Tab-separated table of C-alpha atoms and ligand atoms in Angstrom:
chain	number	residue	atom	x	y	z
I	131	MET	CA	0.025	-0.025	0.042
I	132	ARG	CA	1.455	3.402	-1.003
I	133	TYR	CA	-0.345	5.713	1.131
I	134	ARG	CA	-1.270	5.047	4.734
I	135	ARG	CA	-3.020	7.150	7.348
I	136	VAL	CA	-0.643	8.869	9.872
I	137	LYS	CA	-0.036	7.022	12.931
I	138	GLY	CA	-2.503	7.479	15.748
I	139	THR	CA	-5.213	8.993	13.227
I	140	ARG	CA	-8.422	6.943	12.290
I	141	ASP	CA	-10.720	6.553	9.414
I	142	ILE	CA	-14.168	6.808	10.658
I	143	LEU	CA	-16.136	4.349	8.605
I	144	PRO	CA	-19.818	4.678	7.800
I	145	HIS	CA	-21.290	2.644	10.825
I	146	GLU	CA	-19.304	4.792	13.185
I	147	ALA	CA	-19.830	7.927	11.392
I	148	GLU	CA	-23.547	7.274	11.472
I	149	ALA	CA	-23.417	6.562	15.180
I	150	ARG	CA	-21.481	9.868	15.872
I	151	ARG	CA	-24.216	11.814	14.084
I	152	GLY	CA	-26.834	10.095	16.243
I	153	LEU	CA	-24.806	10.992	19.318
I	154	GLU	CA	-24.309	14.681	18.328
I	155	SER	CA	-28.094	15.161	17.660
I	156	GLN	CA	-28.882	13.566	21.035
I	157	VAL	CA	-26.461	15.946	22.621
I	158	HIS	CA	-27.729	18.891	20.685
I	159	GLU	CA	-31.195	18.296	21.804
I	160	GLN	CA	-30.458	17.903	25.440
I	161	LEU	CA	-28.033	20.953	25.632
I	162	SER	CA	-30.375	23.264	23.670
I	163	LYS	CA	-33.051	22.551	26.216
I	164	ALA	CA	-30.587	23.589	28.959
I	165	GLY	CA	-29.793	26.859	27.239
I	166	PHE	CA	-26.578	26.001	25.563
I	167	LEU	CA	-25.565	27.668	22.344
I	168	PRO	CA	-23.356	26.071	19.743
I	169	ILE	CA	-19.911	27.596	19.042
I	170	LEU	CA	-17.050	26.407	16.723
I	171	THR	CA	-13.657	27.965	16.864
I	172	PRO	CA	-10.599	27.533	14.370
I	173	THR	CA	-8.604	24.372	14.324
I	174	PHE	CA	-5.367	26.150	14.888
I	175	GLU	CA	-4.550	29.090	17.160
I	176	TYR	CA	-1.551	30.901	18.409
I	177	TYR	CA	0.572	28.595	20.545
I	178	GLU	CA	0.806	31.083	23.287
I	179	LEU	CA	-2.984	30.652	23.921
I	180	TYR	CA	-2.509	27.129	25.041
I	181	GLN	CA	0.742	27.721	26.710
I	182	ARG	CA	-0.930	30.396	28.810
I	183	SER	CA	-4.232	28.573	29.523
I	184	THR	CA	-3.725	24.836	29.212
I	185	GLY	CA	-0.559	25.484	31.162
I	186	GLU	CA	3.239	25.200	30.890
I	187	SER	CA	3.210	22.148	33.303
I	188	SER	CA	0.384	20.220	31.571
I	189	ASP	CA	1.237	17.198	29.503
I	190	ILE	CA	-0.493	18.730	26.560
I	191	VAL	CA	1.810	21.694	26.291
I	192	THR	CA	4.973	19.942	27.376
I	193	LYS	CA	4.670	16.835	25.264
I	194	GLU	CA	1.430	16.536	23.233
I	195	MET	CA	1.066	19.638	21.096
I	196	TYR	CA	1.222	19.755	17.372
I	197	ARG	CA	3.160	23.040	17.293
I	198	PHE	CA	4.294	24.413	13.979
I	199	GLN	CA	5.472	27.616	12.194
I	200	ASP	CA	3.371	28.823	9.156
I	201	MET	CA	5.162	30.546	6.198
I	202	GLY	CA	4.630	33.895	7.888
I	203	GLY	CA	6.724	32.643	10.706
I	204	ARG	CA	3.819	32.638	13.144
I	205	ASP	CA	3.998	30.334	16.223
I	206	LEU	CA	0.919	28.107	15.871
I	207	ALA	CA	-0.585	24.942	17.262
I	208	LEU	CA	-3.503	22.629	16.346
I	209	ARG	CA	-6.155	22.848	18.967
I	210	PRO	CA	-5.405	20.208	21.747
I	211	GLU	CA	-8.635	21.104	23.755
I	212	GLY	CA	-11.680	23.381	23.347
I	213	THR	CA	-11.793	25.562	26.513
I	214	PRO	CA	-8.973	28.035	25.732
I	215	SER	CA	-10.302	28.701	22.256
I	216	VAL	CA	-13.840	29.160	23.456
I	217	MET	CA	-12.992	31.506	26.227
I	218	ARG	CA	-10.722	33.510	23.791
I	219	ALA	CA	-13.529	33.646	21.407
I	220	VAL	CA	-15.980	34.963	24.076
I	221	LEU	CA	-13.585	37.765	24.984
I	222	GLU	CA	-12.458	38.530	21.374
I	223	ASN	CA	-16.160	38.854	20.194
I	224	ARG	CA	-17.317	40.434	23.399
I	225	LEU	CA	-20.069	37.914	24.038
I	226	LYS	CA	-22.198	38.751	26.906
I	227	ILE	CA	-21.608	36.926	30.146
I	228	PRO	CA	-23.307	34.826	31.519
I	229	ILE	CA	-23.378	32.556	28.421
I	230	ARG	CA	-23.628	28.745	28.028
I	231	LEU	CA	-21.785	27.210	25.113
I	232	TRP	CA	-21.094	23.872	23.708
I	233	TYR	CA	-19.216	22.616	20.790
I	234	VAL	CA	-18.122	19.378	18.986
I	235	MET	CA	-14.748	19.755	17.525
I	236	PRO	CA	-11.691	17.704	16.707
I	237	MET	CA	-8.863	17.948	18.965
I	238	PHE	CA	-5.096	16.950	18.128
I	239	ARG	CA	-2.541	15.656	20.566
I	240	GLN	CA	0.625	13.716	20.032
I	241	ASP	CA	-0.421	11.068	22.541
I	242	LYS	CA	0.872	7.473	22.604
I	243	PRO	CA	-1.499	5.806	20.254
I	244	GLN	CA	-3.528	3.061	21.968
I	245	LYS	CA	-7.058	1.926	22.594
I	246	GLY	CA	-9.147	5.014	23.265
I	247	ARG	CA	-6.261	7.183	22.730
I	248	TYR	CA	-5.559	8.844	19.224
I	249	ARG	CA	-3.711	11.727	17.877
I	250	GLU	CA	-6.813	13.264	16.465
I	251	HIS	CA	-9.971	12.655	18.491
I	252	THR	CA	-13.298	14.605	18.804
I	253	GLN	CA	-14.667	16.116	22.008
I	254	VAL	CA	-17.935	17.438	22.921
I	255	GLY	CA	-17.517	20.456	25.429
I	256	VAL	CA	-20.050	22.170	27.581
I	257	GLU	CA	-18.966	25.510	29.123
I	258	VAL	CA	-21.058	27.528	31.675
I	259	ILE	CA	-19.446	30.841	31.765
I	260	GLY	CA	-20.157	33.437	34.412
I	261	GLU	CA	-21.840	31.393	37.084
I	262	ALA	CA	-19.991	30.926	40.300
I	263	GLU	CA	-22.603	29.245	42.545
I	264	PRO	CA	-22.432	25.589	43.468
I	265	GLN	CA	-25.824	25.194	41.816
I	266	ALA	CA	-24.135	25.660	38.666
I	267	ASP	CA	-21.841	22.877	39.281
I	268	ILE	CA	-24.698	20.624	40.388
I	269	GLU	CA	-26.588	21.472	37.232
I	270	LEU	CA	-23.808	20.650	34.954
I	271	ILE	CA	-22.923	17.503	36.658
I	272	LYS	CA	-26.488	16.256	36.451
I	273	LEU	CA	-26.595	17.176	32.783
I	274	GLY	CA	-23.464	15.073	32.202
I	275	PHE	CA	-24.920	12.197	34.296
I	276	ASP	CA	-28.249	12.285	32.354
I	277	LEU	CA	-26.524	12.587	28.984
I	278	PHE	CA	-24.174	9.575	29.587
I	279	THR	CA	-27.070	7.644	31.051
I	280	LEU	CA	-29.116	8.367	27.830
I	281	MET	CA	-26.097	7.325	25.575
I	282	GLY	CA	-26.058	4.017	27.454
I	283	ILE	CA	-22.470	4.305	28.920
I	284	LYS	CA	-21.882	1.122	30.646
I	285	GLY	CA	-20.296	0.839	34.175
I	286	MET	CA	-20.329	4.568	34.567
I	287	PHE	CA	-19.152	6.172	37.775
I	288	LEU	CA	-18.277	9.770	38.722
I	289	GLU	CA	-15.309	10.877	40.556
I	290	LEU	CA	-15.282	14.320	42.593
I	291	ASN	CA	-12.847	16.443	44.168
I	292	THR	CA	-12.059	19.976	44.977
I	293	ILE	CA	-8.699	21.657	44.385
I	294	GLY	CA	-9.328	24.796	46.398
I	295	CYS	CA	-8.836	28.224	45.291
I	296	ARG	CA	-5.704	30.347	44.974
I	297	GLU	CA	-5.750	31.500	48.454
I	298	CYS	CA	-5.997	28.119	50.268
I	299	ARG	CA	-4.006	26.321	47.690
I	300	SER	CA	-0.660	28.006	48.305
I	301	GLY	CA	-0.244	26.740	51.866
I	302	TYR	CA	-0.985	23.171	50.650
I	303	THR	CA	1.297	23.645	47.760
I	304	GLU	CA	4.117	24.452	50.078
I	305	GLN	CA	3.427	21.476	52.346
I	306	LEU	CA	3.236	19.176	49.318
I	307	THR	CA	6.536	20.532	47.819
I	308	GLY	CA	8.263	19.879	51.187
I	309	PHE	CA	6.959	16.276	51.017
I	310	LEU	CA	8.033	15.822	47.428
I	311	LYS	CA	11.472	17.144	48.172
I	312	GLU	CA	11.885	14.401	50.827
I	313	HIS	CA	11.001	11.859	48.143
I	314	HIS	CA	12.793	13.701	45.400
I	315	ASP	CA	15.079	10.749	44.258
I	316	GLU	CA	12.173	8.191	44.000
I	317	LEU	CA	10.101	10.490	41.698
I	318	CYS	CA	10.000	9.981	37.832
I	319	ALA	CA	11.721	12.725	35.843
I	320	ASP	CA	8.260	14.234	34.869
I	321	CYS	CA	7.367	14.584	38.553
I	322	LYS	CA	10.646	16.243	39.374
I	323	VAL	CA	9.776	18.882	36.861
I	324	ARG	CA	6.046	19.147	37.955
I	325	MET	CA	7.307	19.578	41.688
I	326	ASN	CA	8.789	22.898	40.772
I	327	ARG	CA	6.269	24.069	38.129
I	328	ASN	CA	2.937	23.065	39.479
I	329	PRO	CA	3.399	20.340	42.435
I	330	LEU	CA	-0.383	19.437	42.413
I	331	ARG	CA	0.018	17.947	38.927
I	332	VAL	CA	2.081	15.076	40.407
I	333	PHE	CA	-1.224	13.461	41.326
I	334	ASP	CA	-1.943	13.064	37.676
I	335	CYS	CA	1.251	11.103	37.041
I	336	LYS	CA	0.510	7.561	35.543
I	337	VAL	CA	3.622	6.041	36.884
I	338	ALA	CA	2.954	3.404	39.498
I	339	SER	CA	5.949	4.074	41.742
I	340	CYS	CA	5.053	7.741	41.984
I	341	GLN	CA	1.387	6.868	42.818
I	342	SER	CA	2.551	4.669	45.710
I	343	ILE	CA	4.757	7.472	47.081
I	344	LEU	CA	1.768	9.937	46.749
I	345	LYS	CA	-0.387	7.705	48.938
I	346	GLN	CA	1.548	9.083	51.951
I	347	ALA	CA	1.296	12.751	50.552
I	348	PRO	CA	-0.320	15.242	52.811
I	349	SER	CA	-4.003	15.794	52.083
I	350	GLN	CA	-5.301	19.035	50.636
I	351	ARG	CA	-8.527	18.570	52.581
I	352	ASP	CA	-6.792	20.069	55.907
I	353	HIS	CA	-5.918	23.251	53.899
I	354	LEU	CA	-9.235	24.141	52.248
I	355	CYS	CA	-10.572	27.600	53.141
I	356	SER	CA	-13.994	28.035	54.564
I	357	ALA	CA	-15.435	29.378	51.294
I	358	CYS	CA	-14.045	26.391	49.395
I	359	ILE	CA	-15.437	23.863	51.949
I	360	GLU	CA	-18.752	25.515	51.705
I	361	HIS	CA	-18.826	25.420	47.966
I	362	PHE	CA	-17.720	21.868	47.904
I	363	ASP	CA	-20.211	20.749	50.627
I	364	ALA	CA	-23.075	22.255	48.732
I	365	VAL	CA	-21.976	20.628	45.551
I	366	LYS	CA	-22.036	17.226	47.333
I	367	ALA	CA	-25.275	17.852	49.027
I	368	GLY	CA	-26.843	18.656	45.735
I	369	LEU	CA	-25.543	15.483	43.967
I	370	GLU	CA	-26.992	13.598	47.067
I	371	ARG	CA	-30.319	15.303	46.902
I	372	PHE	CA	-30.709	14.625	43.121
I	373	SER	CA	-29.408	10.944	43.701
I	374	ILE	CA	-26.323	11.183	41.574
I	375	PRO	CA	-23.925	8.622	42.875
I	376	TYR	CA	-20.313	9.850	43.106
I	377	GLU	CA	-17.023	8.842	44.790
I	378	GLU	CA	-14.875	11.323	46.522
I	379	ASN	CA	-11.251	11.018	45.104
I	380	GLU	CA	-8.829	13.263	46.959
I	381	ARG	CA	-6.165	12.695	44.364
I	382	LEU	CA	-8.216	13.787	41.402
I	383	VAL	CA	-6.512	16.995	40.067
I	384	ARG	CA	-6.973	16.797	36.227
I	385	GLY	CA	-4.223	17.373	33.719
I	386	LEU	CA	-4.779	21.146	33.010
I	387	ASP	CA	-3.419	24.053	35.016
I	388	TYR	CA	-6.631	26.197	35.050
I	389	TYR	CA	-8.791	24.366	37.304
I	390	SER	CA	-10.017	25.534	40.566
I	391	ARG	CA	-12.476	24.077	43.236
I	392	THR	CA	-14.688	21.424	41.665
I	393	VAL	CA	-13.030	18.790	39.535
I	394	ILE	CA	-14.839	15.729	38.091
I	395	GLU	CA	-14.267	12.748	35.908
I	396	PHE	CA	-17.013	10.439	34.612
I	397	LYS	CA	-15.467	6.980	34.016
I	398	SER	CA	-16.441	3.717	32.710
I	399	SER	CA	-15.360	0.486	34.114
I	400	THR	CA	-15.536	-1.221	30.662
I	401	LEU	CA	-12.775	0.841	29.085
I	402	GLY	CA	-9.597	-0.522	30.558
I	403	ALA	CA	-6.522	1.665	31.003
I	404	GLN	CA	-8.220	4.899	29.375
I	405	ASP	CA	-11.243	4.737	31.375
I	406	THR	CA	-12.137	8.485	31.631
I	407	VAL	CA	-14.973	9.416	29.390
I	408	CYS	CA	-15.365	12.938	30.467
I	409	GLY	CA	-13.328	15.590	32.555
I	410	GLY	CA	-14.125	18.775	33.796
I	411	GLY	CA	-14.579	21.195	36.513
I	412	ARG	CA	-14.505	24.900	37.517
I	413	TYR	CA	-11.962	27.266	35.960
I	414	ASP	CA	-12.719	30.455	37.592
I	415	TYR	CA	-9.271	31.945	36.745
I	416	LEU	CA	-9.010	31.349	33.260
I	417	MET	CA	-10.701	34.340	31.865
I	418	GLY	CA	-8.486	36.515	33.964
I	419	GLU	CA	-5.488	34.681	32.784
I	420	LEU	CA	-6.407	35.534	29.211
I	421	GLY	CA	-6.651	39.183	30.055
I	422	GLY	CA	-10.361	39.359	30.534
I	423	PRO	CA	-12.441	40.329	33.564
I	424	PRO	CA	-12.496	37.724	36.334
I	425	THR	CA	-15.142	35.380	35.319
I	426	ALA	CA	-16.212	32.148	37.106
I	427	ALA	CA	-16.839	29.194	34.748
I	428	VAL	CA	-17.445	25.552	34.881
I	429	GLY	CA	-17.504	22.908	32.189
I	430	PHE	CA	-16.763	19.406	30.991
I	431	ALA	CA	-15.570	17.698	27.951
I	432	PHE	CA	-16.065	14.151	26.661
I	433	GLY	CA	-14.127	12.207	24.068
I	434	VAL	CA	-16.847	10.936	21.432
I	435	GLU	CA	-14.653	7.942	20.622
I	436	ARG	CA	-14.435	6.861	24.091
I	437	ALA	CA	-18.125	7.470	24.682
I	438	LEU	CA	-18.921	5.297	21.634
I	439	LEU	CA	-16.684	2.672	22.971
I	440	ALA	CA	-18.210	2.633	26.399
I	441	SER	CA	-21.760	2.554	25.048
I	442	ARG	CA	-21.569	0.243	22.092
I	443	GLY	CA	-18.194	-1.523	22.336
I	444	GLU	CA	-15.564	-2.406	19.757
I	445	GLY	CA	-18.295	-3.392	17.263
I	446	ILE	CA	-18.939	0.239	16.359
I	447	PHE	CA	-15.523	0.352	14.607
I	448	GLU	CA	-16.505	-2.478	12.340
I	449	PHE	CA	-18.171	-1.843	9.016
I	450	ASN	CA	-20.534	-4.230	7.074
I	451	GLN	CA	-22.141	-3.051	3.733
I	452	SER	CA	-25.459	-1.811	4.703
I	453	SER	CA	-28.455	-2.874	2.999
I	454	ILE	CA	-30.427	-1.040	0.231
I	455	PRO	CA	-34.326	-1.226	0.867
I	456	LEU	CA	-35.084	-0.765	-2.823
I	457	LEU	CA	-33.007	-1.190	-5.873
I	458	LEU	CA	-34.059	-0.323	-9.321
I	459	LEU	CA	-32.789	-2.733	-12.022
I	460	PRO	CA	-33.254	-1.172	-15.517
I	461	LEU	CA	-32.750	-3.717	-18.559
I	462	GLY	CA	-31.557	-1.543	-21.603
I	463	ASP	CA	-30.764	2.027	-22.328
I	464	GLU	CA	-34.390	3.362	-22.475
I	465	ALA	CA	-34.990	1.711	-18.963
I	466	LYS	CA	-31.950	3.410	-17.504
I	467	VAL	CA	-33.395	6.848	-18.550
I	468	TYR	CA	-36.690	5.791	-17.186
I	469	SER	CA	-35.326	4.579	-13.934
I	470	LEU	CA	-33.721	7.839	-13.238
I	471	GLU	CA	-37.151	9.409	-13.369
I	472	LEU	CA	-38.726	6.856	-11.278
I	473	LEU	CA	-35.833	7.143	-8.733
I	474	PHE	CA	-36.428	10.777	-8.288
I	475	LYS	CA	-40.159	10.341	-7.991
I	476	LEU	CA	-39.868	7.599	-5.256
I	477	ARG	CA	-37.170	9.516	-3.443
I	478	GLU	CA	-39.445	12.400	-3.308
I	479	ALA	CA	-42.079	10.366	-1.716
I	480	GLY	CA	-39.563	9.495	1.074
I	481	ILE	CA	-38.442	6.073	-0.122
I	482	GLY	CA	-34.904	5.080	0.289
I	483	VAL	CA	-34.142	3.886	-3.145
I	484	GLN	CA	-31.203	3.488	-5.448
I	485	ALA	CA	-30.610	2.373	-8.987
I	486	GLU	CA	-28.240	0.160	-10.754
I	487	PHE	CA	-27.018	2.025	-13.896
I	488	ARG	CA	-24.491	-0.507	-15.069
I	489	SER	CA	-25.609	-2.520	-18.161
I	490	GLY	CA	-26.331	-6.200	-18.153
I	491	ASN	CA	-29.085	-8.882	-18.667
I	492	LEU	CA	-31.486	-9.854	-15.885
I	493	SER	CA	-29.246	-12.567	-14.334
I	494	LYS	CA	-26.240	-10.208	-14.110
I	495	GLN	CA	-28.380	-7.439	-12.729
I	496	LEU	CA	-29.745	-9.765	-10.024
I	497	LYS	CA	-26.209	-10.892	-9.063
I	498	ARG	CA	-25.229	-7.211	-8.566
I	499	ALA	CA	-28.360	-6.524	-6.540
I	500	ASN	CA	-27.166	-9.473	-4.258
I	501	THR	CA	-23.656	-8.037	-3.967
I	502	ARG	CA	-25.003	-4.622	-3.124
I	503	ASN	CA	-27.144	-6.200	-0.447
I	504	ALA	CA	-30.574	-5.022	-1.867
I	505	CYS	CA	-33.659	-6.095	0.060
I	506	LYS	CA	-36.057	-5.791	-2.887
I	507	VAL	CA	-35.498	-4.876	-6.566
I	508	LEU	CA	-37.631	-3.429	-9.080
I	509	ILE	CA	-37.153	-4.891	-12.611
I	510	ILE	CA	-37.699	-2.280	-15.376
I	511	GLY	CA	-37.785	-3.469	-18.952
I	512	GLU	CA	-39.320	-2.124	-22.017
I	513	ASN	CA	-42.554	-3.904	-21.463
I	514	GLU	CA	-42.713	-2.645	-18.009
I	515	ILE	CA	-42.406	0.906	-19.169
I	516	ALA	CA	-45.127	0.522	-21.688
I	517	SER	CA	-47.590	-1.091	-19.252
I	518	GLY	CA	-46.554	0.841	-16.160
I	519	LYS	CA	-46.511	-2.251	-14.127
I	520	PHE	CA	-43.119	-3.460	-12.764
I	521	ILE	CA	-41.859	-6.618	-11.103
I	522	LEU	CA	-40.957	-6.395	-7.471
I	523	ARG	CA	-38.728	-8.972	-6.288
I	524	ASP	CA	-37.841	-9.982	-2.687
I	525	MET	CA	-34.187	-10.870	-2.858
I	526	GLN	CA	-34.399	-13.108	0.171
I	527	THR	CA	-37.324	-15.190	-0.773
I	528	GLY	CA	-37.231	-14.721	-4.429
I	529	ASP	CA	-41.009	-13.874	-4.393
I	530	GLN	CA	-42.087	-11.729	-7.187
I	531	GLN	CA	-45.270	-9.534	-7.532
I	532	GLU	CA	-46.484	-7.102	-10.257
I	533	VAL	CA	-46.850	-3.574	-8.972
I	534	GLY	CA	-47.798	-0.201	-10.468
I	535	PHE	CA	-46.385	3.086	-9.143
I	536	ASP	CA	-49.134	3.736	-6.568
I	537	GLU	CA	-48.925	0.324	-5.202
I	538	LEU	CA	-45.203	0.671	-4.831
I	539	LEU	CA	-45.710	3.846	-2.940
I	540	ASN	CA	-48.045	2.176	-0.580
I	541	LEU	CA	-45.896	-0.765	0.169
I	542	PHE	CA	-42.864	1.451	0.819
I	543	CYS	CA	-44.273	4.633	2.322
I	544	SER	CA	-45.285	3.303	5.707
I	545	ALA	CA	-41.898	1.905	6.236
I	546	LYS	CA	-40.266	4.872	4.698
I	547	GLY	CA	-37.970	2.433	3.128
I	548	GLN	CA	-35.713	1.997	6.140
I	549	SER	CA	-35.513	-1.496	6.659
I	550	CYS	CA	-35.811	-4.838	4.633
P	712	ATP	P1	-6.352	11.021	29.582
P	712	ATP	O1	-5.830	11.109	30.999
P	712	ATP	O2	-7.385	9.897	29.503
P	712	ATP	O3	-5.503	11.186	28.440
P	712	ATP	P2	-6.946	13.821	29.480
P	712	ATP	O4	-6.853	14.234	30.913
P	712	ATP	O5	-5.867	13.980	28.632
P	712	ATP	O6	-7.224	12.312	29.532
P	712	ATP	P3	-8.992	15.767	28.743
P	712	ATP	O7	-7.994	16.666	28.292
P	712	ATP	O8	-9.690	15.911	30.068
P	712	ATP	O9	-8.334	14.266	28.729
P	712	ATP	O10	-9.921	15.477	27.533
P	712	ATP	C1	-11.403	15.093	27.820
P	712	ATP	C2	-11.727	13.724	27.263
P	712	ATP	O11	-11.283	13.642	25.883
P	712	ATP	C3	-11.143	12.573	27.999
P	712	ATP	O12	-11.821	12.135	29.087
P	712	ATP	C4	-11.216	11.597	26.821
P	712	ATP	O13	-12.408	10.886	26.800
P	712	ATP	C5	-10.925	12.371	25.572
P	712	ATP	N1	-9.714	12.153	25.143
P	712	ATP	C6	-8.473	12.733	25.668
P	712	ATP	N2	-7.487	12.650	24.977
P	712	ATP	C7	-7.685	11.746	24.002
P	712	ATP	C8	-7.135	11.105	22.990
P	712	ATP	N3	-5.801	11.195	22.777
P	712	ATP	N4	-7.773	10.177	22.365
P	712	ATP	C9	-9.181	10.015	22.325
P	712	ATP	N5	-9.823	10.708	23.316
P	712	ATP	C10	-9.166	11.530	24.175
P	713	MG	MG1	-4.070	12.918	28.081
């Protein structure tokens, strides 16, 4: 094979592409009802946007970005996540706050390719901008919970944590740094860097030896200020009140620098190593970081590929030729022209119909109809055109009947031509 797709990218074949459209329209319907407006941002931005917001200590910025220079010497990057671009767009276009936005956009990360992890993937993101109250967190989490339930995510569970605010985090960070220094030699190279740049991020480390050291790390719980405790308690009470099961995970920090207070992950026990379907939380400082007015915000993003894997399994990636409900089989040149007319009339009536325009005698045409997986065929020859009566053949049973145009409409219209 001369040309292959780039490592870590995927071809989304018809079955999966269809399933994605279904998922997107489900999401669109639910989010519209909750007041979310769609937004789309450019596929590439200035590198600095992500450096500033996603964060210099995040894996995305340090290891995963597709960063490049264009011919004008601009320092650019393919979008690795949606939130920074959306916040930039809100600021740049002076959108009125509060506002609720959602998107479905491809993301690019030079991750190590494996099941559930690709170099181009698609995320659905939901951002509530300008709402600081814990009720916004509860509403958002419930929205996610309901969406994933509707999608049929199997083995779903929700992890919840708070990472405090700037004020109460600094005392904790100091204590954590002290602990990490004591264990400096045992930490992986990445954590040695994280320790100095953003110590909280060590909790996101995937290296087992680091994780076992971190079990003894001091807890952030003892450092939360009263406002953060109150906010977190209100979120938890809300989840309990609305019967949304959650597990508190003190070590959940999320991989991006801009989070504050609430952090969440929806996971699926069916996914194996890459089990996070959705990550999110509060990012009250991001707008300020980007040069805007201080603006509280909370949101989440889920990977479409992982959501499909967790709801429909591996089978979604397979593709079997789908069936054609009705195939017109013209015999001869005159019939071909006539078939096209009939095709448009039937389609206008809402019937899922195709035509076989290659030339051939009846037995060749029937063979083709079989290969194309047609459920029923309509045989159109000179006599049929003259009489206005065609032979409708069931390809499974071989049963044939003579039908006129109106009869054909009656037969197919109730089923809208969707199935055999
Ligand atoms: P992980 O730790 O699983 O790599 P992450 O923290 O990098 O996740 P986020 O940045 O929070 O992920 O992205 C939100 C969601 O997007 C993830 O929960 C996951 O469903 C999906 N996602 C992230 N990276 C990839 C990828 N490389 N391929 C496919 N889906 C991804
Ligand atoms: Mg990642």
